[in-house]
Amino acid sequence: MQPLAGLARKRGVSAEAHEKSLERLRGFLTYMSDANLVGLVDLIARHASKGVWPEEGLVRAWAMTLQTPPPRDCAYARSLIRSAMGRRAKEEGWAVELFQVARRLGPPPGKYIIAHLKRDAEEHRHRRRVIRENIEAGLATAEERRWLERWHADLAEVEAIQSAVEEEAAA
């Protein structure tokens, strides 16, 4: 935040409220890499209308666009996976896709999005099978391996969240 020290607070915002907003941003942005923070600083500086700080919500949205917070820091995605919809998605095989879209978009998906998630899940099942076959044949690319690793990492996160729900229910 040091390079942005010259930006003024918005009109009508007290110094105390402005400082609290900056503190919340500092806490929120701790997950970001140095390179992405530099990019965010540049973005903030470019959008600082007349040398005034942009809204906190805009800065958070820009940060999440540059680098998605780690899943454990995404309360909405965890909450959705813990819900009845998350359990149904796990049973029907589209929980990873639901988790991924919840981290990216946020709002609860409607019927249209759910239909696409189910279609994506089917395509991902096929893609995983092809990648596993390519790995066995020694033909898998580094990108295919990374994709498969990310998918399995998201699956592990979904399963951990769902296991916590089941343990809470049993207790």
mmCIF file with all atom_site columns, C-alpha atoms in Angstrom:
data_model
loop_
_atom_site.group_PDB
_atom_site.id
_atom_site.type_symbol
_atom_site.label_atom_id
_atom_site.label_alt_id
_atom_site.label_comp_id
_atom_site.label_asym_id
_atom_site.label_entity_id
_atom_site.label_seq_id
_atom_site.pdbx_PDB_ins_code
_atom_site.Cartn_x
_atom_site.Cartn_y
_atom_site.Cartn_z
_atom_site.occupancy
_atom_site.B_iso_or_equiv
_atom_site.pdbx_formal_charge
_atom_site.auth_seq_id
_atom_site.auth_comp_id
_atom_site.auth_asym_id
_atom_site.auth_atom_id
_atom_site.pdbx_PDB_model_num
ATOM 1   C CA . MET A 1 1   ? 0.000   0.000   0.000   1.00 0.00 ? 1   MET A CA 1
ATOM 2   C CA . GLN A 1 2   ? 3.005   2.310   0.356   1.00 0.00 ? 2   GLN A CA 1
ATOM 3   C CA . PRO A 1 3   ? 3.018   3.384   -3.318  1.00 0.00 ? 3   PRO A CA 1
ATOM 4   C CA . LEU A 1 4   ? -0.596  4.528   -2.843  1.00 0.00 ? 4   LEU A CA 1
ATOM 5   C CA . ALA A 1 5   ? 0.146   6.668   0.226   1.00 0.00 ? 5   ALA A CA 1
ATOM 6   C CA . GLY A 1 6   ? -0.512  9.871   -1.723  1.00 0.00 ? 6   GLY A CA 1
ATOM 7   C CA . LEU A 1 7   ? -4.113  8.982   -2.535  1.00 0.00 ? 7   LEU A CA 1
ATOM 8   C CA . ALA A 1 8   ? -6.741  10.944  -0.646  1.00 0.00 ? 8   ALA A CA 1
ATOM 9   C CA . ARG A 1 9   ? -9.786  9.553   1.087   1.00 0.00 ? 9   ARG A CA 1
ATOM 10  C CA . LYS A 1 10  ? -13.196 10.017  -0.488  1.00 0.00 ? 10  LYS A CA 1
ATOM 11  C CA . ARG A 1 11  ? -15.124 13.149  0.333   1.00 0.00 ? 11  ARG A CA 1
ATOM 12  C CA . GLY A 1 12  ? -17.468 12.616  3.238   1.00 0.00 ? 12  GLY A CA 1
ATOM 13  C CA . VAL A 1 13  ? -15.417 9.710   4.632   1.00 0.00 ? 13  VAL A CA 1
ATOM 14  C CA . SER A 1 14  ? -13.830 10.365  8.021   1.00 0.00 ? 14  SER A CA 1
ATOM 15  C CA . ALA A 1 15  ? -10.128 9.753   8.538   1.00 0.00 ? 15  ALA A CA 1
ATOM 16  C CA . GLU A 1 16  ? -10.994 6.990   10.999  1.00 0.00 ? 16  GLU A CA 1
ATOM 17  C CA . ALA A 1 17  ? -13.381 5.237   8.565   1.00 0.00 ? 17  ALA A CA 1
ATOM 18  C CA . HIS A 1 18  ? -10.803 5.548   5.780   1.00 0.00 ? 18  HIS A CA 1
ATOM 19  C CA . GLU A 1 19  ? -8.066  4.034   7.950   1.00 0.00 ? 19  GLU A CA 1
ATOM 20  C CA . LYS A 1 20  ? -10.354 1.156   8.980   1.00 0.00 ? 20  LYS A CA 1
ATOM 21  C CA . SER A 1 21  ? -11.100 0.496   5.311   1.00 0.00 ? 21  SER A CA 1
ATOM 22  C CA . LEU A 1 22  ? -7.380  0.389   4.512   1.00 0.00 ? 22  LEU A CA 1
ATOM 23  C CA . GLU A 1 23  ? -6.776  -1.971  7.443   1.00 0.00 ? 23  GLU A CA 1
ATOM 24  C CA . ARG A 1 24  ? -9.510  -4.318  6.182   1.00 0.00 ? 24  ARG A CA 1
ATOM 25  C CA . LEU A 1 25  ? -7.942  -4.230  2.722   1.00 0.00 ? 25  LEU A CA 1
ATOM 26  C CA . ARG A 1 26  ? -4.473  -4.968  4.118   1.00 0.00 ? 26  ARG A CA 1
ATOM 27  C CA . GLY A 1 27  ? -5.871  -7.969  5.981   1.00 0.00 ? 27  GLY A CA 1
ATOM 28  C CA . PHE A 1 28  ? -7.846  -9.189  2.992   1.00 0.00 ? 28  PHE A CA 1
ATOM 29  C CA . LEU A 1 29  ? -4.951  -8.870  0.528   1.00 0.00 ? 29  LEU A CA 1
ATOM 30  C CA . THR A 1 30  ? -2.470  -10.953 2.533   1.00 0.00 ? 30  THR A CA 1
ATOM 31  C CA . TYR A 1 31  ? -3.190  -14.015 0.380   1.00 0.00 ? 31  TYR A CA 1
ATOM 32  C CA . MET A 1 32  ? -1.903  -12.309 -2.783  1.00 0.00 ? 32  MET A CA 1
ATOM 33  C CA . SER A 1 33  ? 1.532   -12.872 -4.288  1.00 0.00 ? 33  SER A CA 1
ATOM 34  C CA . ASP A 1 34  ? 3.951   -9.940  -4.490  1.00 0.00 ? 34  ASP A CA 1
ATOM 35  C CA . ALA A 1 35  ? 3.637   -9.825  -8.278  1.00 0.00 ? 35  ALA A CA 1
ATOM 36  C CA . ASN A 1 36  ? -0.155  -9.656  -8.107  1.00 0.00 ? 36  ASN A CA 1
ATOM 37  C CA . LEU A 1 37  ? -0.003  -7.006  -5.391  1.00 0.00 ? 37  LEU A CA 1
ATOM 38  C CA . VAL A 1 38  ? 2.182   -4.870  -7.662  1.00 0.00 ? 38  VAL A CA 1
ATOM 39  C CA . GLY A 1 39  ? -0.406  -5.316  -10.407 1.00 0.00 ? 39  GLY A CA 1
ATOM 40  C CA . LEU A 1 40  ? -3.219  -4.384  -8.015  1.00 0.00 ? 40  LEU A CA 1
ATOM 41  C CA . VAL A 1 41  ? -1.375  -1.250  -6.899  1.00 0.00 ? 41  VAL A CA 1
ATOM 42  C CA . ASP A 1 42  ? -1.018  -0.236  -10.546 1.00 0.00 ? 42  ASP A CA 1
ATOM 43  C CA . LEU A 1 43  ? -4.720  -0.901  -11.157 1.00 0.00 ? 43  LEU A CA 1
ATOM 44  C CA . ILE A 1 44  ? -5.743  1.141   -8.111  1.00 0.00 ? 44  ILE A CA 1
ATOM 45  C CA . ALA A 1 45  ? -3.481  4.016   -9.142  1.00 0.00 ? 45  ALA A CA 1
ATOM 46  C CA . ARG A 1 46  ? -4.920  4.021   -12.670 1.00 0.00 ? 46  ARG A CA 1
ATOM 47  C CA . HIS A 1 47  ? -8.501  4.077   -11.387 1.00 0.00 ? 47  HIS A CA 1
ATOM 48  C CA . ALA A 1 48  ? -7.944  6.578   -8.582  1.00 0.00 ? 48  ALA A CA 1
ATOM 49  C CA . SER A 1 49  ? -10.211 9.329   -9.851  1.00 0.00 ? 49  SER A CA 1
ATOM 50  C CA . LYS A 1 50  ? -8.549  12.676  -9.190  1.00 0.00 ? 50  LYS A CA 1
ATOM 51  C CA . GLY A 1 51  ? -6.122  11.111  -6.719  1.00 0.00 ? 51  GLY A CA 1
ATOM 52  C CA . VAL A 1 52  ? -8.904  9.624   -4.550  1.00 0.00 ? 52  VAL A CA 1
ATOM 53  C CA . TRP A 1 53  ? -9.050  6.034   -3.313  1.00 0.00 ? 53  TRP A CA 1
ATOM 54  C CA . PRO A 1 54  ? -11.547 3.825   -5.170  1.00 0.00 ? 54  PRO A CA 1
ATOM 55  C CA . GLU A 1 55  ? -14.261 2.056   -3.184  1.00 0.00 ? 55  GLU A CA 1
ATOM 56  C CA . GLU A 1 56  ? -13.069 -0.814  -0.971  1.00 0.00 ? 56  GLU A CA 1
ATOM 57  C CA . GLY A 1 57  ? -15.453 -3.217  -2.728  1.00 0.00 ? 57  GLY A CA 1
ATOM 58  C CA . LEU A 1 58  ? -13.932 -2.405  -6.116  1.00 0.00 ? 58  LEU A CA 1
ATOM 59  C CA . VAL A 1 59  ? -10.425 -3.036  -4.819  1.00 0.00 ? 59  VAL A CA 1
ATOM 60  C CA . ARG A 1 60  ? -11.511 -6.397  -3.375  1.00 0.00 ? 60  ARG A CA 1
ATOM 61  C CA . ALA A 1 61  ? -13.183 -7.369  -6.656  1.00 0.00 ? 61  ALA A CA 1
ATOM 62  C CA . TRP A 1 62  ? -10.062 -6.418  -8.623  1.00 0.00 ? 62  TRP A CA 1
ATOM 63  C CA . ALA A 1 63  ? -7.907  -8.420  -6.209  1.00 0.00 ? 63  ALA A CA 1
ATOM 64  C CA . MET A 1 64  ? -10.097 -11.520 -6.598  1.00 0.00 ? 64  MET A CA 1
ATOM 65  C CA . THR A 1 65  ? -9.945  -11.130 -10.378 1.00 0.00 ? 65  THR A CA 1
ATOM 66  C CA . LEU A 1 66  ? -6.157  -10.978 -10.306 1.00 0.00 ? 66  LEU A CA 1
ATOM 67  C CA . GLN A 1 67  ? -5.776  -13.861 -7.849  1.00 0.00 ? 67  GLN A CA 1
ATOM 68  C CA . THR A 1 68  ? -8.552  -15.975 -6.396  1.00 0.00 ? 68  THR A CA 1
ATOM 69  C CA . PRO A 1 69  ? -8.309  -16.293 -2.613  1.00 0.00 ? 69  PRO A CA 1
ATOM 70  C CA . PRO A 1 70  ? -7.393  -19.735 -1.326  1.00 0.00 ? 70  PRO A CA 1
ATOM 71  C CA . PRO A 1 71  ? -10.500 -21.889 -0.893  1.00 0.00 ? 71  PRO A CA 1
ATOM 72  C CA . ARG A 1 72  ? -10.365 -21.861 2.889   1.00 0.00 ? 72  ARG A CA 1
ATOM 73  C CA . ASP A 1 73  ? -10.562 -18.055 2.694   1.00 0.00 ? 73  ASP A CA 1
ATOM 74  C CA . CYS A 1 74  ? -13.654 -18.165 0.482   1.00 0.00 ? 74  CYS A CA 1
ATOM 75  C CA . ALA A 1 75  ? -16.450 -18.359 3.030   1.00 0.00 ? 75  ALA A CA 1
ATOM 76  C CA . TYR A 1 76  ? -19.189 -18.346 0.397   1.00 0.00 ? 76  TYR A CA 1
ATOM 77  C CA . ALA A 1 77  ? -17.770 -21.347 -1.489  1.00 0.00 ? 77  ALA A CA 1
ATOM 78  C CA . ARG A 1 78  ? -17.355 -23.297 1.765   1.00 0.00 ? 78  ARG A CA 1
ATOM 79  C CA . SER A 1 79  ? -20.888 -22.405 2.821   1.00 0.00 ? 79  SER A CA 1
ATOM 80  C CA . LEU A 1 80  ? -22.348 -23.474 -0.518  1.00 0.00 ? 80  LEU A CA 1
ATOM 81  C CA . ILE A 1 81  ? -20.519 -26.818 -0.457  1.00 0.00 ? 81  ILE A CA 1
ATOM 82  C CA . ARG A 1 82  ? -21.808 -27.403 3.105   1.00 0.00 ? 82  ARG A CA 1
ATOM 83  C CA . SER A 1 83  ? -25.393 -26.684 2.025   1.00 0.00 ? 83  SER A CA 1
ATOM 84  C CA . ALA A 1 84  ? -28.031 -29.049 0.682   1.00 0.00 ? 84  ALA A CA 1
ATOM 85  C CA . MET A 1 85  ? -27.069 -27.951 -2.844  1.00 0.00 ? 85  MET A CA 1
ATOM 86  C CA . GLY A 1 86  ? -23.440 -28.889 -2.149  1.00 0.00 ? 86  GLY A CA 1
ATOM 87  C CA . ARG A 1 87  ? -24.436 -32.316 -0.855  1.00 0.00 ? 87  ARG A CA 1
ATOM 88  C CA . ARG A 1 88  ? -26.676 -32.873 -3.885  1.00 0.00 ? 88  ARG A CA 1
ATOM 89  C CA . ALA A 1 89  ? -23.851 -31.770 -6.191  1.00 0.00 ? 89  ALA A CA 1
ATOM 90  C CA . LYS A 1 90  ? -21.479 -34.253 -4.532  1.00 0.00 ? 90  LYS A CA 1
ATOM 91  C CA . GLU A 1 91  ? -23.993 -37.087 -4.918  1.00 0.00 ? 91  GLU A CA 1
ATOM 92  C CA . GLU A 1 92  ? -24.596 -36.211 -8.573  1.00 0.00 ? 92  GLU A CA 1
ATOM 93  C CA . GLY A 1 93  ? -20.907 -35.702 -9.408  1.00 0.00 ? 93  GLY A CA 1
ATOM 94  C CA . TRP A 1 94  ? -20.710 -31.941 -10.068 1.00 0.00 ? 94  TRP A CA 1
ATOM 95  C CA . ALA A 1 95  ? -19.469 -30.669 -6.676  1.00 0.00 ? 95  ALA A CA 1
ATOM 96  C CA . VAL A 1 96  ? -16.010 -29.664 -7.940  1.00 0.00 ? 96  VAL A CA 1
ATOM 97  C CA . GLU A 1 97  ? -17.536 -27.587 -10.713 1.00 0.00 ? 97  GLU A CA 1
ATOM 98  C CA . LEU A 1 98  ? -19.956 -25.991 -8.209  1.00 0.00 ? 98  LEU A CA 1
ATOM 99  C CA . PHE A 1 99  ? -17.038 -25.205 -5.900  1.00 0.00 ? 99  PHE A CA 1
ATOM 100 C CA . GLN A 1 100 ? -15.034 -23.656 -8.735  1.00 0.00 ? 100 GLN A CA 1
ATOM 101 C CA . VAL A 1 101 ? -17.889 -21.429 -9.920  1.00 0.00 ? 101 VAL A CA 1
ATOM 102 C CA . ALA A 1 102 ? -18.720 -20.386 -6.337  1.00 0.00 ? 102 ALA A CA 1
ATOM 103 C CA . ARG A 1 103 ? -15.145 -19.171 -5.839  1.00 0.00 ? 103 ARG A CA 1
ATOM 104 C CA . ARG A 1 104 ? -15.229 -17.253 -9.118  1.00 0.00 ? 104 ARG A CA 1
ATOM 105 C CA . LEU A 1 105 ? -18.727 -15.821 -9.243  1.00 0.00 ? 105 LEU A CA 1
ATOM 106 C CA . GLY A 1 106 ? -20.156 -15.906 -5.757  1.00 0.00 ? 106 GLY A CA 1
ATOM 107 C CA . PRO A 1 107 ? -23.953 -15.778 -6.049  1.00 0.00 ? 107 PRO A CA 1
ATOM 108 C CA . PRO A 1 108 ? -25.981 -18.972 -5.762  1.00 0.00 ? 108 PRO A CA 1
ATOM 109 C CA . PRO A 1 109 ? -26.219 -20.618 -9.158  1.00 0.00 ? 109 PRO A CA 1
ATOM 110 C CA . GLY A 1 110 ? -29.640 -20.890 -10.770 1.00 0.00 ? 110 GLY A CA 1
ATOM 111 C CA . LYS A 1 111 ? -31.008 -23.737 -12.892 1.00 0.00 ? 111 LYS A CA 1
ATOM 112 C CA . TYR A 1 112 ? -29.220 -22.489 -16.007 1.00 0.00 ? 112 TYR A CA 1
ATOM 113 C CA . ILE A 1 113 ? -25.797 -22.422 -14.325 1.00 0.00 ? 113 ILE A CA 1
ATOM 114 C CA . ILE A 1 114 ? -26.430 -25.790 -12.647 1.00 0.00 ? 114 ILE A CA 1
ATOM 115 C CA . ALA A 1 115 ? -27.230 -27.334 -16.042 1.00 0.00 ? 115 ALA A CA 1
ATOM 116 C CA . HIS A 1 116 ? -23.907 -25.999 -17.339 1.00 0.00 ? 116 HIS A CA 1
ATOM 117 C CA . LEU A 1 117 ? -22.079 -27.285 -14.261 1.00 0.00 ? 117 LEU A CA 1
ATOM 118 C CA . LYS A 1 118 ? -23.478 -30.763 -14.835 1.00 0.00 ? 118 LYS A CA 1
ATOM 119 C CA . ARG A 1 119 ? -22.421 -30.606 -18.494 1.00 0.00 ? 119 ARG A CA 1
ATOM 120 C CA . ASP A 1 120 ? -18.961 -29.384 -17.449 1.00 0.00 ? 120 ASP A CA 1
ATOM 121 C CA . ALA A 1 121 ? -18.717 -32.210 -14.913 1.00 0.00 ? 121 ALA A CA 1
ATOM 122 C CA . GLU A 1 122 ? -19.420 -34.746 -17.653 1.00 0.00 ? 122 GLU A CA 1
ATOM 123 C CA . GLU A 1 123 ? -16.796 -33.148 -19.908 1.00 0.00 ? 123 GLU A CA 1
ATOM 124 C CA . HIS A 1 124 ? -14.325 -33.134 -16.995 1.00 0.00 ? 124 HIS A CA 1
ATOM 125 C CA . ARG A 1 125 ? -14.941 -36.846 -16.333 1.00 0.00 ? 125 ARG A CA 1
ATOM 126 C CA . HIS A 1 126 ? -14.037 -37.529 -19.960 1.00 0.00 ? 126 HIS A CA 1
ATOM 127 C CA . ARG A 1 127 ? -11.019 -35.186 -19.805 1.00 0.00 ? 127 ARG A CA 1
ATOM 128 C CA . ARG A 1 128 ? -9.733  -36.844 -16.601 1.00 0.00 ? 128 ARG A CA 1
ATOM 129 C CA . ARG A 1 129 ? -10.010 -40.272 -18.219 1.00 0.00 ? 129 ARG A CA 1
ATOM 130 C CA . VAL A 1 130 ? -8.121  -39.076 -21.325 1.00 0.00 ? 130 VAL A CA 1
ATOM 131 C CA . ILE A 1 131 ? -5.407  -37.411 -19.240 1.00 0.00 ? 131 ILE A CA 1
ATOM 132 C CA . ARG A 1 132 ? -4.974  -40.539 -17.099 1.00 0.00 ? 132 ARG A CA 1
ATOM 133 C CA . GLU A 1 133 ? -4.625  -42.607 -20.296 1.00 0.00 ? 133 GLU A CA 1
ATOM 134 C CA . ASN A 1 134 ? -2.109  -40.092 -21.649 1.00 0.00 ? 134 ASN A CA 1
ATOM 135 C CA . ILE A 1 135 ? -0.144  -40.255 -18.404 1.00 0.00 ? 135 ILE A CA 1
ATOM 136 C CA . GLU A 1 136 ? -0.036  -44.056 -18.584 1.00 0.00 ? 136 GLU A CA 1
ATOM 137 C CA . ALA A 1 137 ? 1.118   -43.854 -22.205 1.00 0.00 ? 137 ALA A CA 1
ATOM 138 C CA . GLY A 1 138 ? 3.683   -41.165 -21.393 1.00 0.00 ? 138 GLY A CA 1
ATOM 139 C CA . LEU A 1 139 ? 1.925   -38.635 -23.648 1.00 0.00 ? 139 LEU A CA 1
ATOM 140 C CA . ALA A 1 140 ? 0.437   -36.217 -21.112 1.00 0.00 ? 140 ALA A CA 1
ATOM 141 C CA . THR A 1 141 ? 1.511   -32.592 -21.393 1.00 0.00 ? 141 THR A CA 1
ATOM 142 C CA . ALA A 1 142 ? 2.576   -30.521 -18.401 1.00 0.00 ? 142 ALA A CA 1
ATOM 143 C CA . GLU A 1 143 ? -0.617  -28.448 -18.757 1.00 0.00 ? 143 GLU A CA 1
ATOM 144 C CA . GLU A 1 144 ? -2.775  -31.588 -18.679 1.00 0.00 ? 144 GLU A CA 1
ATOM 145 C CA . ARG A 1 145 ? -1.011  -32.754 -15.535 1.00 0.00 ? 145 ARG A CA 1
ATOM 146 C CA . ARG A 1 146 ? -1.476  -29.324 -13.891 1.00 0.00 ? 146 ARG A CA 1
ATOM 147 C CA . TRP A 1 147 ? -5.174  -29.299 -14.808 1.00 0.00 ? 147 TRP A CA 1
ATOM 148 C CA . LEU A 1 148 ? -5.647  -32.755 -13.316 1.00 0.00 ? 148 LEU A CA 1
ATOM 149 C CA . GLU A 1 149 ? -3.750  -31.750 -10.152 1.00 0.00 ? 149 GLU A CA 1
ATOM 150 C CA . ARG A 1 150 ? -5.920  -28.619 -9.738  1.00 0.00 ? 150 ARG A CA 1
ATOM 151 C CA . TRP A 1 151 ? -9.082  -30.653 -10.249 1.00 0.00 ? 151 TRP A CA 1
ATOM 152 C CA . HIS A 1 152 ? -8.006  -33.201 -7.630  1.00 0.00 ? 152 HIS A CA 1
ATOM 153 C CA . ALA A 1 153 ? -6.993  -30.415 -5.218  1.00 0.00 ? 153 ALA A CA 1
ATOM 154 C CA . ASP A 1 154 ? -10.478 -28.920 -5.560  1.00 0.00 ? 154 ASP A CA 1
ATOM 155 C CA . LEU A 1 155 ? -12.009 -32.375 -5.057  1.00 0.00 ? 155 LEU A CA 1
ATOM 156 C CA . ALA A 1 156 ? -9.971  -32.836 -1.873  1.00 0.00 ? 156 ALA A CA 1
ATOM 157 C CA . GLU A 1 157 ? -11.176 -29.441 -0.626  1.00 0.00 ? 157 GLU A CA 1
ATOM 158 C CA . VAL A 1 158 ? -14.807 -30.327 -1.384  1.00 0.00 ? 158 VAL A CA 1
ATOM 159 C CA . GLU A 1 159 ? -14.440 -33.658 0.410   1.00 0.00 ? 159 GLU A CA 1
ATOM 160 C CA . ALA A 1 160 ? -12.806 -31.998 3.434   1.00 0.00 ? 160 ALA A CA 1
ATOM 161 C CA . ILE A 1 161 ? -15.638 -29.470 3.679   1.00 0.00 ? 161 ILE A CA 1
ATOM 162 C CA . GLN A 1 162 ? -18.286 -32.182 3.310   1.00 0.00 ? 162 GLN A CA 1
ATOM 163 C CA . SER A 1 163 ? -16.523 -34.403 5.885   1.00 0.00 ? 163 SER A CA 1
ATOM 164 C CA . ALA A 1 164 ? -16.560 -31.547 8.389   1.00 0.00 ? 164 ALA A CA 1
ATOM 165 C CA . VAL A 1 165 ? -20.313 -31.192 7.862   1.00 0.00 ? 165 VAL A CA 1
ATOM 166 C CA . GLU A 1 166 ? -20.845 -34.920 8.389   1.00 0.00 ? 166 GLU A CA 1
ATOM 167 C CA . GLU A 1 167 ? -18.694 -34.893 11.552  1.00 0.00 ? 167 GLU A CA 1
ATOM 168 C CA . GLU A 1 168 ? -20.661 -31.919 12.928  1.00 0.00 ? 168 GLU A CA 1
ATOM 169 C CA . ALA A 1 169 ? -23.952 -33.679 12.192  1.00 0.00 ? 169 ALA A CA 1
ATOM 170 C CA . ALA A 1 170 ? -22.751 -36.861 13.929  1.00 0.00 ? 170 ALA A CA 1
ATOM 171 C CA . ALA A 1 171 ? -21.592 -34.962 17.042  1.00 0.00 ? 171 ALA A CA 1
#
